């Protein structure tokens, strides 16, 4: 059977229980919202194929349980992840402070070069806000990752978050491919390289 995609990216959603990871996933994969989700038990995943720069990218997105008793199960799923969304709830300050713990988990269990993004979810609930947008932005700057405030309910920035993460992963893969295969270098790069003759003159002048 012919492959229907050019790339397959494994993504993870992690964060405390109740921050809305499953709702974020359903908004992106099904463009739907359901406020009556029960807590994820262990692991679940969804698939959506997107198009970026003329390439079909299949996103396999894993939704992990945030409860302490499932942490040992979910650590195995860090392996092979190419992108990780760290989600907190802007109406729950504790879930925001726990992002640091989740980042430590990533550092222990995930690949060193995994792409990360922080999402402050439930930004439609401004009247119950406990974490300012500035705090979220500052945390993202501290760790050198991207940041967005999202709302699965109001469909704010969910699509943008996943597309941005996928674009960063693809760019990283393209750079690696280019570095490992010199024949992939562009004509522009080759044209601007000094010829063997000019390199000899350079050496003679040193």
Short mmCIF file of C-alpha atoms in Angstrom, two decimals:
data_model
loop_
_atom_site.label_atom_id
_atom_site.label_comp_id
_atom_site.label_asym_id
_atom_site.label_seq_id
_atom_site.Cartn_x
_atom_site.Cartn_y
_atom_site.Cartn_z
CA UNK A 1 0.00 0.00 0.00
CA UNK A 2 1.39 3.41 -0.99
CA UNK A 3 2.45 5.72 1.83
CA UNK A 4 0.07 8.67 2.12
CA UNK A 5 2.49 11.01 3.90
CA UNK A 6 6.06 12.31 3.60
CA UNK A 7 6.86 12.62 7.31
CA UNK A 8 5.58 11.04 10.52
CA UNK A 9 6.02 13.14 13.68
CA UNK A 10 5.34 11.77 17.16
CA UNK A 11 4.12 14.50 19.53
CA UNK A 12 3.29 14.37 23.25
CA UNK A 13 0.92 16.43 25.36
CA UNK A 14 2.03 16.56 28.98
CA UNK A 15 1.00 18.50 32.08
CA UNK A 16 -1.02 18.15 35.26
CA UNK A 17 -4.35 16.35 35.35
CA UNK A 18 -7.29 18.61 34.48
CA UNK A 19 -5.40 21.27 32.51
CA UNK A 20 -7.31 20.38 29.33
CA UNK A 21 -4.79 18.26 27.38
CA UNK A 22 -7.50 15.95 26.02
CA UNK A 23 -9.67 18.93 25.05
CA UNK A 24 -6.72 20.54 23.23
CA UNK A 25 -6.08 17.27 21.38
CA UNK A 26 -9.75 16.89 20.38
CA UNK A 27 -9.95 20.51 19.23
CA UNK A 28 -6.97 19.94 16.93
CA UNK A 29 -7.79 16.41 15.71
CA UNK A 30 -11.61 16.61 15.48
CA UNK A 31 -12.28 20.37 15.69
CA UNK A 32 -14.65 19.55 18.56
CA UNK A 33 -14.99 20.38 22.25
CA UNK A 34 -16.48 18.26 25.00
CA UNK A 35 -16.48 19.57 28.56
CA UNK A 36 -17.41 16.17 30.06
CA UNK A 37 -14.17 14.26 29.39
CA UNK A 38 -13.14 11.96 32.20
CA UNK A 39 -9.45 11.97 33.13
CA UNK A 40 -7.24 10.13 30.67
CA UNK A 41 -6.27 6.72 32.01
CA UNK A 42 -2.69 6.06 31.00
CA UNK A 43 -2.29 6.95 27.32
CA UNK A 44 -4.44 7.82 24.33
CA UNK A 45 -3.54 9.15 20.91
CA UNK A 46 -5.00 10.77 17.81
CA UNK A 47 -3.73 11.20 14.28
CA UNK A 48 -4.09 14.13 11.92
CA UNK A 49 -2.31 14.75 8.63
CA UNK A 50 -1.41 18.33 7.73
CA UNK A 51 0.38 19.91 4.78
CA UNK A 52 3.48 22.07 5.25
CA UNK A 53 5.60 23.52 2.46
CA UNK A 54 4.14 21.07 -0.04
CA UNK A 55 4.79 18.01 2.18
CA UNK A 56 2.20 15.81 3.88
CA UNK A 57 3.01 15.41 7.57
CA UNK A 58 1.25 12.79 9.67
CA UNK A 59 1.06 13.88 13.31
CA UNK A 60 0.68 11.09 15.85
CA UNK A 61 -0.27 12.96 19.04
CA UNK A 62 -0.14 11.16 22.37
CA UNK A 63 -2.27 12.42 25.25
CA UNK A 64 -0.69 11.42 28.57
CA UNK A 65 -2.31 11.15 31.99
CA UNK A 66 -1.25 13.84 34.43
CA UNK A 67 -1.97 11.91 37.62
CA UNK A 68 1.03 10.93 39.73
CA UNK A 69 0.18 7.23 39.69
CA UNK A 70 0.48 7.10 35.89
CA UNK A 71 3.82 8.93 35.63
CA UNK A 72 5.83 5.69 35.47
CA UNK A 73 3.68 4.44 32.59
CA UNK A 74 3.98 7.64 30.61
CA UNK A 75 7.77 8.05 30.88
CA UNK A 76 8.20 5.24 28.30
CA UNK A 77 6.32 7.38 25.78
CA UNK A 78 8.91 10.18 25.91
CA UNK A 79 11.24 7.98 23.87
CA UNK A 80 10.98 8.77 20.19
CA UNK A 81 8.93 11.94 20.76
CA UNK A 82 9.94 14.67 18.33
CA UNK A 83 7.81 17.42 19.83
CA UNK A 84 6.29 17.99 23.27
CA UNK A 85 3.52 20.37 24.30
CA UNK A 86 3.67 21.29 27.99
CA UNK A 87 0.19 22.37 29.05
CA UNK A 88 -0.91 24.28 32.15
CA UNK A 89 -4.23 25.84 33.13
CA UNK A 90 -4.18 29.65 33.47
CA UNK A 91 -6.83 29.34 36.23
CA UNK A 92 -4.64 26.94 38.25
CA UNK A 93 -1.36 28.41 39.50
CA UNK A 94 -0.10 25.04 40.78
CA UNK A 95 -0.32 23.53 37.27
CA UNK A 96 1.85 26.43 36.03
CA UNK A 97 4.55 25.92 38.67
CA UNK A 98 4.55 22.19 37.92
CA UNK A 99 5.69 22.90 34.34
CA UNK A 100 9.25 22.97 35.74
CA UNK A 101 8.77 19.40 37.03
CA UNK A 102 7.48 18.29 33.65
CA UNK A 103 10.49 19.88 31.95
CA UNK A 104 12.77 17.93 34.29
CA UNK A 105 10.93 14.75 33.24
CA UNK A 106 11.58 15.63 29.60
CA UNK A 107 15.27 16.19 30.32
CA UNK A 108 15.46 12.77 32.00
CA UNK A 109 13.45 10.69 29.54
CA UNK A 110 13.23 12.42 26.14
CA UNK A 111 15.73 13.03 23.36
CA UNK A 112 18.07 16.00 23.92
CA UNK A 113 16.91 17.80 20.79
CA UNK A 114 13.15 17.34 21.20
CA UNK A 115 11.18 20.46 20.23
CA UNK A 116 9.13 21.92 23.08
CA UNK A 117 6.30 24.43 23.41
CA UNK A 118 4.44 25.73 26.48
CA UNK A 119 0.66 26.22 26.27
CA UNK A 120 -1.33 28.22 28.82
CA UNK A 121 -4.76 26.67 28.28
CA UNK A 122 -8.27 27.95 29.16
CA UNK A 123 -7.47 31.55 28.22
CA UNK A 124 -11.21 32.08 27.61
CA UNK A 125 -11.65 32.03 31.42
CA UNK A 126 -10.02 35.40 32.11
CA UNK A 127 -12.29 36.10 35.07
CA UNK A 128 -10.72 33.13 36.91
CA UNK A 129 -7.15 33.73 35.77
CA UNK A 130 -4.39 32.96 38.32
CA UNK A 131 -1.39 33.07 35.94
CA UNK A 132 -0.66 36.18 33.87
CA UNK A 133 0.34 35.87 30.23
CA UNK A 134 3.61 37.64 31.10
CA UNK A 135 4.50 34.86 33.57
CA UNK A 136 3.93 32.23 30.88
CA UNK A 137 6.05 34.19 28.40
CA UNK A 138 8.85 34.64 30.95
CA UNK A 139 8.94 30.89 31.70
CA UNK A 140 9.15 30.11 27.98
CA UNK A 141 12.00 32.60 27.52
CA UNK A 142 13.83 31.03 30.48
CA UNK A 143 13.75 27.60 28.81
CA UNK A 144 14.19 28.92 25.26
CA UNK A 145 10.90 27.52 23.96
CA UNK A 146 7.83 28.96 22.23
CA UNK A 147 4.71 29.95 24.16
CA UNK A 148 1.02 30.40 23.35
CA UNK A 149 -2.11 30.92 25.39
CA UNK A 150 -4.83 28.62 24.08
CA UNK A 151 -8.47 27.80 24.56
CA UNK A 152 -9.74 24.42 23.40
CA UNK A 153 -13.28 25.59 24.17
CA UNK A 154 -13.11 28.83 22.16
CA UNK A 155 -10.71 27.38 19.56
CA UNK A 156 -7.96 29.93 20.21
CA UNK A 157 -4.38 29.20 19.06
CA UNK A 158 -4.74 25.39 19.20
CA UNK A 159 -4.25 24.92 15.46
CA UNK A 160 -1.45 27.52 15.44
CA UNK A 161 0.38 25.74 18.26
CA UNK A 162 0.50 22.35 16.57
CA UNK A 163 1.38 23.81 13.15
CA UNK A 164 4.19 25.87 14.67
CA UNK A 165 5.62 22.85 16.50
CA UNK A 166 5.42 20.70 13.35
CA UNK A 167 7.13 23.43 11.32
CA UNK A 168 10.02 23.62 13.81
CA UNK A 169 10.46 19.82 13.76
CA UNK A 170 10.45 19.76 9.95
CA UNK A 171 13.00 22.60 9.78
CA UNK A 172 15.28 20.72 12.19
CA UNK A 173 14.95 17.50 10.15
CA UNK A 174 15.69 19.35 6.91
CA UNK A 175 18.85 20.90 8.45
CA UNK A 176 20.04 17.47 9.61
CA UNK A 177 19.36 15.96 6.20
CA UNK A 178 21.27 18.75 4.49
CA UNK A 179 24.21 18.37 6.85
CA UNK A 180 24.40 14.61 6.35
CA UNK A 181 24.08 14.74 2.56
CA UNK A 182 26.28 17.35 0.84
CA UNK A 183 24.54 16.67 -2.50
CA UNK A 184 21.45 18.32 -0.99
CA UNK A 185 23.18 21.68 -0.82
CA UNK A 186 21.55 24.32 -2.95
CA UNK A 187 23.04 25.64 -6.16
CA UNK A 188 23.32 29.01 -4.42
CA UNK A 189 25.52 27.54 -1.66
CA UNK A 190 27.76 25.75 -4.18
CA UNK A 191 28.02 28.85 -6.37
CA UNK A 192 29.27 30.89 -3.41
CA UNK A 193 31.93 28.37 -2.42
CA UNK A 194 35.46 29.31 -3.52
CA UNK A 195 36.84 27.20 -6.38
CA UNK A 196 39.80 24.86 -5.87
CA UNK A 197 41.97 27.35 -7.77
CA UNK A 198 40.99 30.29 -5.55
CA UNK A 199 41.50 28.14 -2.43
CA UNK A 200 45.07 27.39 -3.59
CA UNK A 201 45.73 31.12 -4.03
CA UNK A 202 44.31 31.75 -0.55
CA UNK A 203 46.69 29.21 0.95
CA UNK A 204 49.65 30.61 -0.97
CA UNK A 205 48.94 34.08 0.37
CA UNK A 206 48.82 32.94 4.02
#
